């Protein structure tokens, strides 16, 4: 019997499947200079997953994608200084912690911010990203949020058109002055949806 497409949240660590735990602990590559390689980031972030800030989409019972977000200052992960000390030692943990807090402030300042949305390649072009975003926007309405922000990296008119179809408008375009191997694009379009 087919279960179809379902968007959902996991009640907590105990209720999560191994795949949900793995995806919930994932992070964007721009955190590599602070939190190390993908396996280190996943190990660090797995200790403090905020399940209330992650949505999943499943197709016939198989996890097909996820969305991580910030809402009123709380994001998908709660990383601690103790976790950084355990991973990198006391001398390296202090500067990583300070820079990580700066990165977190960047996202926490929004009332609601779409941090990350990933659809597994096997499930793309089926409207699952739209389903996840529509569920997220409905959740924000439930929480009486007035504005939802997101950013599109690089020159990506397809992504901008997709978000525009959900009511987002381009608010600001800018170019980061940094050049770094871990920063794949320097152009950024800030998009906003208001109710």
PDB file of C-alpha atoms in Angstrom:
ATOM      1  CA  UNK A   1       0.000   0.000   0.000  1.00  0.00           C
ATOM      2  CA  UNK A   2       1.417   3.403  -0.987  1.00  0.00           C
ATOM      3  CA  UNK A   3       1.721   6.022   1.737  1.00  0.00           C
ATOM      4  CA  UNK A   4       2.235   8.893  -0.703  1.00  0.00           C
ATOM      5  CA  UNK A   5       3.939  12.155   0.205  1.00  0.00           C
ATOM      6  CA  UNK A   6       4.016  13.323   3.824  1.00  0.00           C
ATOM      7  CA  UNK A   7       5.594  16.389   5.426  1.00  0.00           C
ATOM      8  CA  UNK A   8       6.258  16.059   9.136  1.00  0.00           C
ATOM      9  CA  UNK A   9       8.339  16.931  12.181  1.00  0.00           C
ATOM     10  CA  UNK A  10      10.030  14.416  14.450  1.00  0.00           C
ATOM     11  CA  UNK A  11       9.023  14.609  18.117  1.00  0.00           C
ATOM     12  CA  UNK A  12      12.615  14.242  19.320  1.00  0.00           C
ATOM     13  CA  UNK A  13      15.808  12.200  19.268  1.00  0.00           C
ATOM     14  CA  UNK A  14      14.129   9.049  20.593  1.00  0.00           C
ATOM     15  CA  UNK A  15      11.506   9.105  17.837  1.00  0.00           C
ATOM     16  CA  UNK A  16      13.964   9.802  14.997  1.00  0.00           C
ATOM     17  CA  UNK A  17      15.137   7.190  12.532  1.00  0.00           C
ATOM     18  CA  UNK A  18      18.872   6.890  11.794  1.00  0.00           C
ATOM     19  CA  UNK A  19      18.328   8.713   8.467  1.00  0.00           C
ATOM     20  CA  UNK A  20      16.415  11.542  10.164  1.00  0.00           C
ATOM     21  CA  UNK A  21      19.213  11.862  12.742  1.00  0.00           C
ATOM     22  CA  UNK A  22      21.855  11.974  10.006  1.00  0.00           C
ATOM     23  CA  UNK A  23      20.017  14.641   8.005  1.00  0.00           C
ATOM     24  CA  UNK A  24      19.123  16.714  11.072  1.00  0.00           C
ATOM     25  CA  UNK A  25      22.811  16.930  12.015  1.00  0.00           C
ATOM     26  CA  UNK A  26      23.890  18.102   8.562  1.00  0.00           C
ATOM     27  CA  UNK A  27      25.090  21.614   7.863  1.00  0.00           C
ATOM     28  CA  UNK A  28      26.138  23.804   4.947  1.00  0.00           C
ATOM     29  CA  UNK A  29      29.729  23.659   3.732  1.00  0.00           C
ATOM     30  CA  UNK A  30      30.348  27.300   4.679  1.00  0.00           C
ATOM     31  CA  UNK A  31      30.693  26.073   8.286  1.00  0.00           C
ATOM     32  CA  UNK A  32      33.719  23.954   7.363  1.00  0.00           C
ATOM     33  CA  UNK A  33      36.335  26.518   8.507  1.00  0.00           C
ATOM     34  CA  UNK A  34      34.656  26.648  11.926  1.00  0.00           C
ATOM     35  CA  UNK A  35      33.409  23.131  12.505  1.00  0.00           C
ATOM     36  CA  UNK A  36      35.673  20.992  10.334  1.00  0.00           C
ATOM     37  CA  UNK A  37      34.895  18.359   7.757  1.00  0.00           C
ATOM     38  CA  UNK A  38      31.395  17.020   7.117  1.00  0.00           C
ATOM     39  CA  UNK A  39      31.782  14.098   9.542  1.00  0.00           C
ATOM     40  CA  UNK A  40      33.036  16.467  12.287  1.00  0.00           C
ATOM     41  CA  UNK A  41      30.184  18.932  11.696  1.00  0.00           C
ATOM     42  CA  UNK A  42      27.664  16.108  11.781  1.00  0.00           C
ATOM     43  CA  UNK A  43      29.128  14.695  15.007  1.00  0.00           C
ATOM     44  CA  UNK A  44      29.168  18.137  16.671  1.00  0.00           C
ATOM     45  CA  UNK A  45      25.685  19.156  15.591  1.00  0.00           C
ATOM     46  CA  UNK A  46      24.116  15.773  16.386  1.00  0.00           C
ATOM     47  CA  UNK A  47      24.584  16.541  20.095  1.00  0.00           C
ATOM     48  CA  UNK A  48      22.159  19.455  19.971  1.00  0.00           C
ATOM     49  CA  UNK A  49      19.548  18.975  17.264  1.00  0.00           C
ATOM     50  CA  UNK A  50      16.525  21.223  17.748  1.00  0.00           C
ATOM     51  CA  UNK A  51      13.823  18.977  16.278  1.00  0.00           C
ATOM     52  CA  UNK A  52      11.293  21.820  16.445  1.00  0.00           C
ATOM     53  CA  UNK A  53      13.232  23.628  13.690  1.00  0.00           C
ATOM     54  CA  UNK A  54      13.391  20.855  11.106  1.00  0.00           C
ATOM     55  CA  UNK A  55      10.737  19.622   8.691  1.00  0.00           C
ATOM     56  CA  UNK A  56      11.013  16.412   6.671  1.00  0.00           C
ATOM     57  CA  UNK A  57       9.288  15.152   3.557  1.00  0.00           C
ATOM     58  CA  UNK A  58       8.871  11.449   2.858  1.00  0.00           C
ATOM     59  CA  UNK A  59       7.697   9.543  -0.202  1.00  0.00           C
ATOM     60  CA  UNK A  60       6.171   6.137   0.478  1.00  0.00           C
ATOM     61  CA  UNK A  61       7.866   6.070   3.881  1.00  0.00           C
ATOM     62  CA  UNK A  62      11.345   7.003   2.611  1.00  0.00           C
ATOM     63  CA  UNK A  63      12.848  10.325   3.713  1.00  0.00           C
ATOM     64  CA  UNK A  64      13.195  12.402   0.539  1.00  0.00           C
ATOM     65  CA  UNK A  65      14.314  15.760   1.925  1.00  0.00           C
ATOM     66  CA  UNK A  66      14.350  18.225   4.774  1.00  0.00           C
ATOM     67  CA  UNK A  67      14.139  21.904   5.633  1.00  0.00           C
ATOM     68  CA  UNK A  68      16.000  23.593   8.505  1.00  0.00           C
ATOM     69  CA  UNK A  69      14.907  26.992   9.778  1.00  0.00           C
ATOM     70  CA  UNK A  70      15.237  29.662  12.415  1.00  0.00           C
ATOM     71  CA  UNK A  71      12.208  30.955  14.243  1.00  0.00           C
ATOM     72  CA  UNK A  72      12.462  33.811  16.734  1.00  0.00           C
ATOM     73  CA  UNK A  73      16.133  33.245  17.403  1.00  0.00           C
ATOM     74  CA  UNK A  74      16.131  29.453  17.613  1.00  0.00           C
ATOM     75  CA  UNK A  75      17.725  27.429  14.852  1.00  0.00           C
ATOM     76  CA  UNK A  76      18.101  23.753  13.999  1.00  0.00           C
ATOM     77  CA  UNK A  77      21.173  23.188  16.198  1.00  0.00           C
ATOM     78  CA  UNK A  78      22.306  24.019  19.717  1.00  0.00           C
ATOM     79  CA  UNK A  79      26.073  23.708  19.620  1.00  0.00           C
ATOM     80  CA  UNK A  80      27.891  24.157  22.922  1.00  0.00           C
ATOM     81  CA  UNK A  81      31.372  25.401  23.748  1.00  0.00           C
ATOM     82  CA  UNK A  82      31.955  22.095  25.564  1.00  0.00           C
ATOM     83  CA  UNK A  83      31.267  20.209  22.313  1.00  0.00           C
ATOM     84  CA  UNK A  84      33.832  22.352  20.492  1.00  0.00           C
ATOM     85  CA  UNK A  85      36.409  21.792  23.265  1.00  0.00           C
ATOM     86  CA  UNK A  86      35.899  18.040  23.060  1.00  0.00           C
ATOM     87  CA  UNK A  87      36.351  18.074  19.274  1.00  0.00           C
ATOM     88  CA  UNK A  88      39.145  20.631  18.812  1.00  0.00           C
ATOM     89  CA  UNK A  89      40.767  21.183  22.228  1.00  0.00           C
ATOM     90  CA  UNK A  90      40.508  24.244  24.467  1.00  0.00           C
ATOM     91  CA  UNK A  91      42.849  26.497  22.474  1.00  0.00           C
ATOM     92  CA  UNK A  92      41.028  25.998  19.175  1.00  0.00           C
ATOM     93  CA  UNK A  93      37.541  25.979  20.656  1.00  0.00           C
ATOM     94  CA  UNK A  94      37.524  29.625  21.802  1.00  0.00           C
ATOM     95  CA  UNK A  95      37.962  31.280  18.412  1.00  0.00           C
ATOM     96  CA  UNK A  96      35.639  28.753  16.739  1.00  0.00           C
ATOM     97  CA  UNK A  97      32.985  29.482  19.363  1.00  0.00           C
ATOM     98  CA  UNK A  98      33.262  33.254  18.888  1.00  0.00           C
ATOM     99  CA  UNK A  99      32.963  33.013  15.101  1.00  0.00           C
ATOM    100  CA  UNK A 100      30.164  30.445  15.319  1.00  0.00           C
ATOM    101  CA  UNK A 101      28.192  32.817  17.558  1.00  0.00           C
ATOM    102  CA  UNK A 102      28.676  35.563  14.972  1.00  0.00           C
ATOM    103  CA  UNK A 103      27.354  33.286  12.216  1.00  0.00           C
ATOM    104  CA  UNK A 104      24.406  32.318  14.419  1.00  0.00           C
ATOM    105  CA  UNK A 105      23.603  35.965  15.127  1.00  0.00           C
ATOM    106  CA  UNK A 106      23.363  36.538  11.380  1.00  0.00           C
ATOM    107  CA  UNK A 107      20.441  34.086  11.184  1.00  0.00           C
ATOM    108  CA  UNK A 108      18.898  34.675  14.614  1.00  0.00           C
ATOM    109  CA  UNK A 109      18.187  38.324  13.849  1.00  0.00           C
ATOM    110  CA  UNK A 110      15.341  37.347  11.501  1.00  0.00           C
ATOM    111  CA  UNK A 111      11.875  36.571  12.816  1.00  0.00           C
ATOM    112  CA  UNK A 112      11.861  33.485  10.557  1.00  0.00           C
ATOM    113  CA  UNK A 113      14.668  32.400   8.269  1.00  0.00           C
ATOM    114  CA  UNK A 114      14.918  29.491   5.836  1.00  0.00           C
ATOM    115  CA  UNK A 115      18.357  28.127   6.686  1.00  0.00           C
ATOM    116  CA  UNK A 116      18.527  25.117   4.419  1.00  0.00           C
ATOM    117  CA  UNK A 117      16.343  23.025   2.131  1.00  0.00           C
ATOM    118  CA  UNK A 118      17.613  19.814   0.571  1.00  0.00           C
ATOM    119  CA  UNK A 119      15.767  17.314  -1.615  1.00  0.00           C
ATOM    120  CA  UNK A 120      17.503  14.018  -2.365  1.00  0.00           C
ATOM    121  CA  UNK A 121      18.460  13.845  -6.064  1.00  0.00           C
ATOM    122  CA  UNK A 122      16.335  10.719  -6.548  1.00  0.00           C
ATOM    123  CA  UNK A 123      13.204  12.692  -5.598  1.00  0.00           C
ATOM    124  CA  UNK A 124      13.763  16.010  -7.372  1.00  0.00           C
ATOM    125  CA  UNK A 125      11.295  17.509  -9.872  1.00  0.00           C
ATOM    126  CA  UNK A 126       8.295  16.084  -8.004  1.00  0.00           C
ATOM    127  CA  UNK A 127       7.210  19.237  -6.178  1.00  0.00           C
ATOM    128  CA  UNK A 128       8.605  18.098  -2.824  1.00  0.00           C
ATOM    129  CA  UNK A 129      10.513  21.329  -2.218  1.00  0.00           C
ATOM    130  CA  UNK A 130       7.276  23.238  -2.746  1.00  0.00           C
ATOM    131  CA  UNK A 131       5.460  20.918  -0.315  1.00  0.00           C
ATOM    132  CA  UNK A 132       8.117  21.469   2.334  1.00  0.00           C
ATOM    133  CA  UNK A 133       8.075  25.235   1.868  1.00  0.00           C
ATOM    134  CA  UNK A 134       4.279  25.406   1.921  1.00  0.00           C
ATOM    135  CA  UNK A 135       4.245  23.407   5.173  1.00  0.00           C
ATOM    136  CA  UNK A 136       6.914  25.710   6.634  1.00  0.00           C
ATOM    137  CA  UNK A 137       4.965  28.829   5.646  1.00  0.00           C
ATOM    138  CA  UNK A 138       1.792  27.356   7.176  1.00  0.00           C
ATOM    139  CA  UNK A 139       3.741  26.660  10.383  1.00  0.00           C
ATOM    140  CA  UNK A 140       4.901  30.289  10.438  1.00  0.00           C
ATOM    141  CA  UNK A 141       1.312  31.501  10.078  1.00  0.00           C
ATOM    142  CA  UNK A 142       0.382  29.291  13.044  1.00  0.00           C
ATOM    143  CA  UNK A 143       3.119  31.052  15.022  1.00  0.00           C
ATOM    144  CA  UNK A 144       1.823  34.466  13.883  1.00  0.00           C
ATOM    145  CA  UNK A 145       5.037  35.339  12.084  1.00  0.00           C
ATOM    146  CA  UNK A 146       4.865  38.563  10.071  1.00  0.00           C
ATOM    147  CA  UNK A 147       7.845  38.006   7.768  1.00  0.00           C
ATOM    148  CA  UNK A 148       9.911  35.082   6.456  1.00  0.00           C
ATOM    149  CA  UNK A 149      13.373  35.638   5.011  1.00  0.00           C
ATOM    150  CA  UNK A 150      15.689  33.533   2.885  1.00  0.00           C
ATOM    151  CA  UNK A 151      18.781  34.041   0.771  1.00  0.00           C
ATOM    152  CA  UNK A 152      19.677  32.682  -2.636  1.00  0.00           C
ATOM    153  CA  UNK A 153      23.388  32.232  -3.222  1.00  0.00           C
ATOM    154  CA  UNK A 154      24.880  32.935  -6.628  1.00  0.00           C
ATOM    155  CA  UNK A 155      23.159  34.005  -9.796  1.00  0.00           C
ATOM    156  CA  UNK A 156      20.214  31.605  -9.626  1.00  0.00           C
ATOM    157  CA  UNK A 157      17.143  32.973 -11.443  1.00  0.00           C
ATOM    158  CA  UNK A 158      15.451  29.553 -11.318  1.00  0.00           C
ATOM    159  CA  UNK A 159      15.550  29.475  -7.507  1.00  0.00           C
ATOM    160  CA  UNK A 160      14.443  33.106  -7.305  1.00  0.00           C
ATOM    161  CA  UNK A 161      11.487  32.377  -9.617  1.00  0.00           C
ATOM    162  CA  UNK A 162      10.542  29.370  -7.505  1.00  0.00           C
ATOM    163  CA  UNK A 163      10.509  31.420  -4.297  1.00  0.00           C
ATOM    164  CA  UNK A 164       8.652  34.237  -6.063  1.00  0.00           C
ATOM    165  CA  UNK A 165       5.915  31.730  -6.978  1.00  0.00           C
ATOM    166  CA  UNK A 166       5.410  31.279  -3.218  1.00  0.00           C
ATOM    167  CA  UNK A 167       5.065  35.014  -2.620  1.00  0.00           C
ATOM    168  CA  UNK A 168       8.684  36.002  -1.973  1.00  0.00           C
ATOM    169  CA  UNK A 169      10.095  39.241  -3.348  1.00  0.00           C
ATOM    170  CA  UNK A 170      13.740  40.132  -3.928  1.00  0.00           C
ATOM    171  CA  UNK A 171      14.660  42.592  -1.213  1.00  0.00           C
ATOM    172  CA  UNK A 172      18.378  43.178  -1.703  1.00  0.00           C
ATOM    173  CA  UNK A 173      21.218  41.902  -3.865  1.00  0.00           C
ATOM    174  CA  UNK A 174      24.794  42.120  -2.733  1.00  0.00           C
ATOM    175  CA  UNK A 175      28.221  40.726  -3.337  1.00  0.00           C
ATOM    176  CA  UNK A 176      30.383  39.438  -0.491  1.00  0.00           C
ATOM    177  CA  UNK A 177      33.867  40.939  -0.456  1.00  0.00           C
ATOM    178  CA  UNK A 178      35.379  37.596   0.662  1.00  0.00           C
ATOM    179  CA  UNK A 179      37.130  35.156  -1.597  1.00  0.00           C
ATOM    180  CA  UNK A 180      37.502  31.723  -0.099  1.00  0.00           C
ATOM    181  CA  UNK A 181      37.481  28.146  -1.355  1.00  0.00           C
ATOM    182  CA  UNK A 182      34.711  27.203   1.105  1.00  0.00           C
ATOM    183  CA  UNK A 183      32.437  30.018  -0.122  1.00  0.00           C
ATOM    184  CA  UNK A 184      31.114  28.708  -3.421  1.00  0.00           C
ATOM    185  CA  UNK A 185      29.477  31.960  -4.550  1.00  0.00           C
ATOM    186  CA  UNK A 186      29.933  35.572  -3.588  1.00  0.00           C
ATOM    187  CA  UNK A 187      26.572  36.883  -4.833  1.00  0.00           C
ATOM    188  CA  UNK A 188      23.583  36.808  -2.544  1.00  0.00           C
ATOM    189  CA  UNK A 189      19.925  37.725  -3.081  1.00  0.00           C
ATOM    190  CA  UNK A 190      17.908  38.354   0.089  1.00  0.00           C
ATOM    191  CA  UNK A 191      14.212  37.520  -0.453  1.00  0.00           C
ATOM    192  CA  UNK A 192      11.297  38.338   1.846  1.00  0.00           C
ATOM    193  CA  UNK A 193       7.709  37.179   2.224  1.00  0.00           C
ATOM    194  CA  UNK A 194       5.397  39.314   4.336  1.00  0.00           C
ATOM    195  CA  UNK A 195       1.872  38.640   5.567  1.00  0.00           C
TER     196      UNK A 195
END
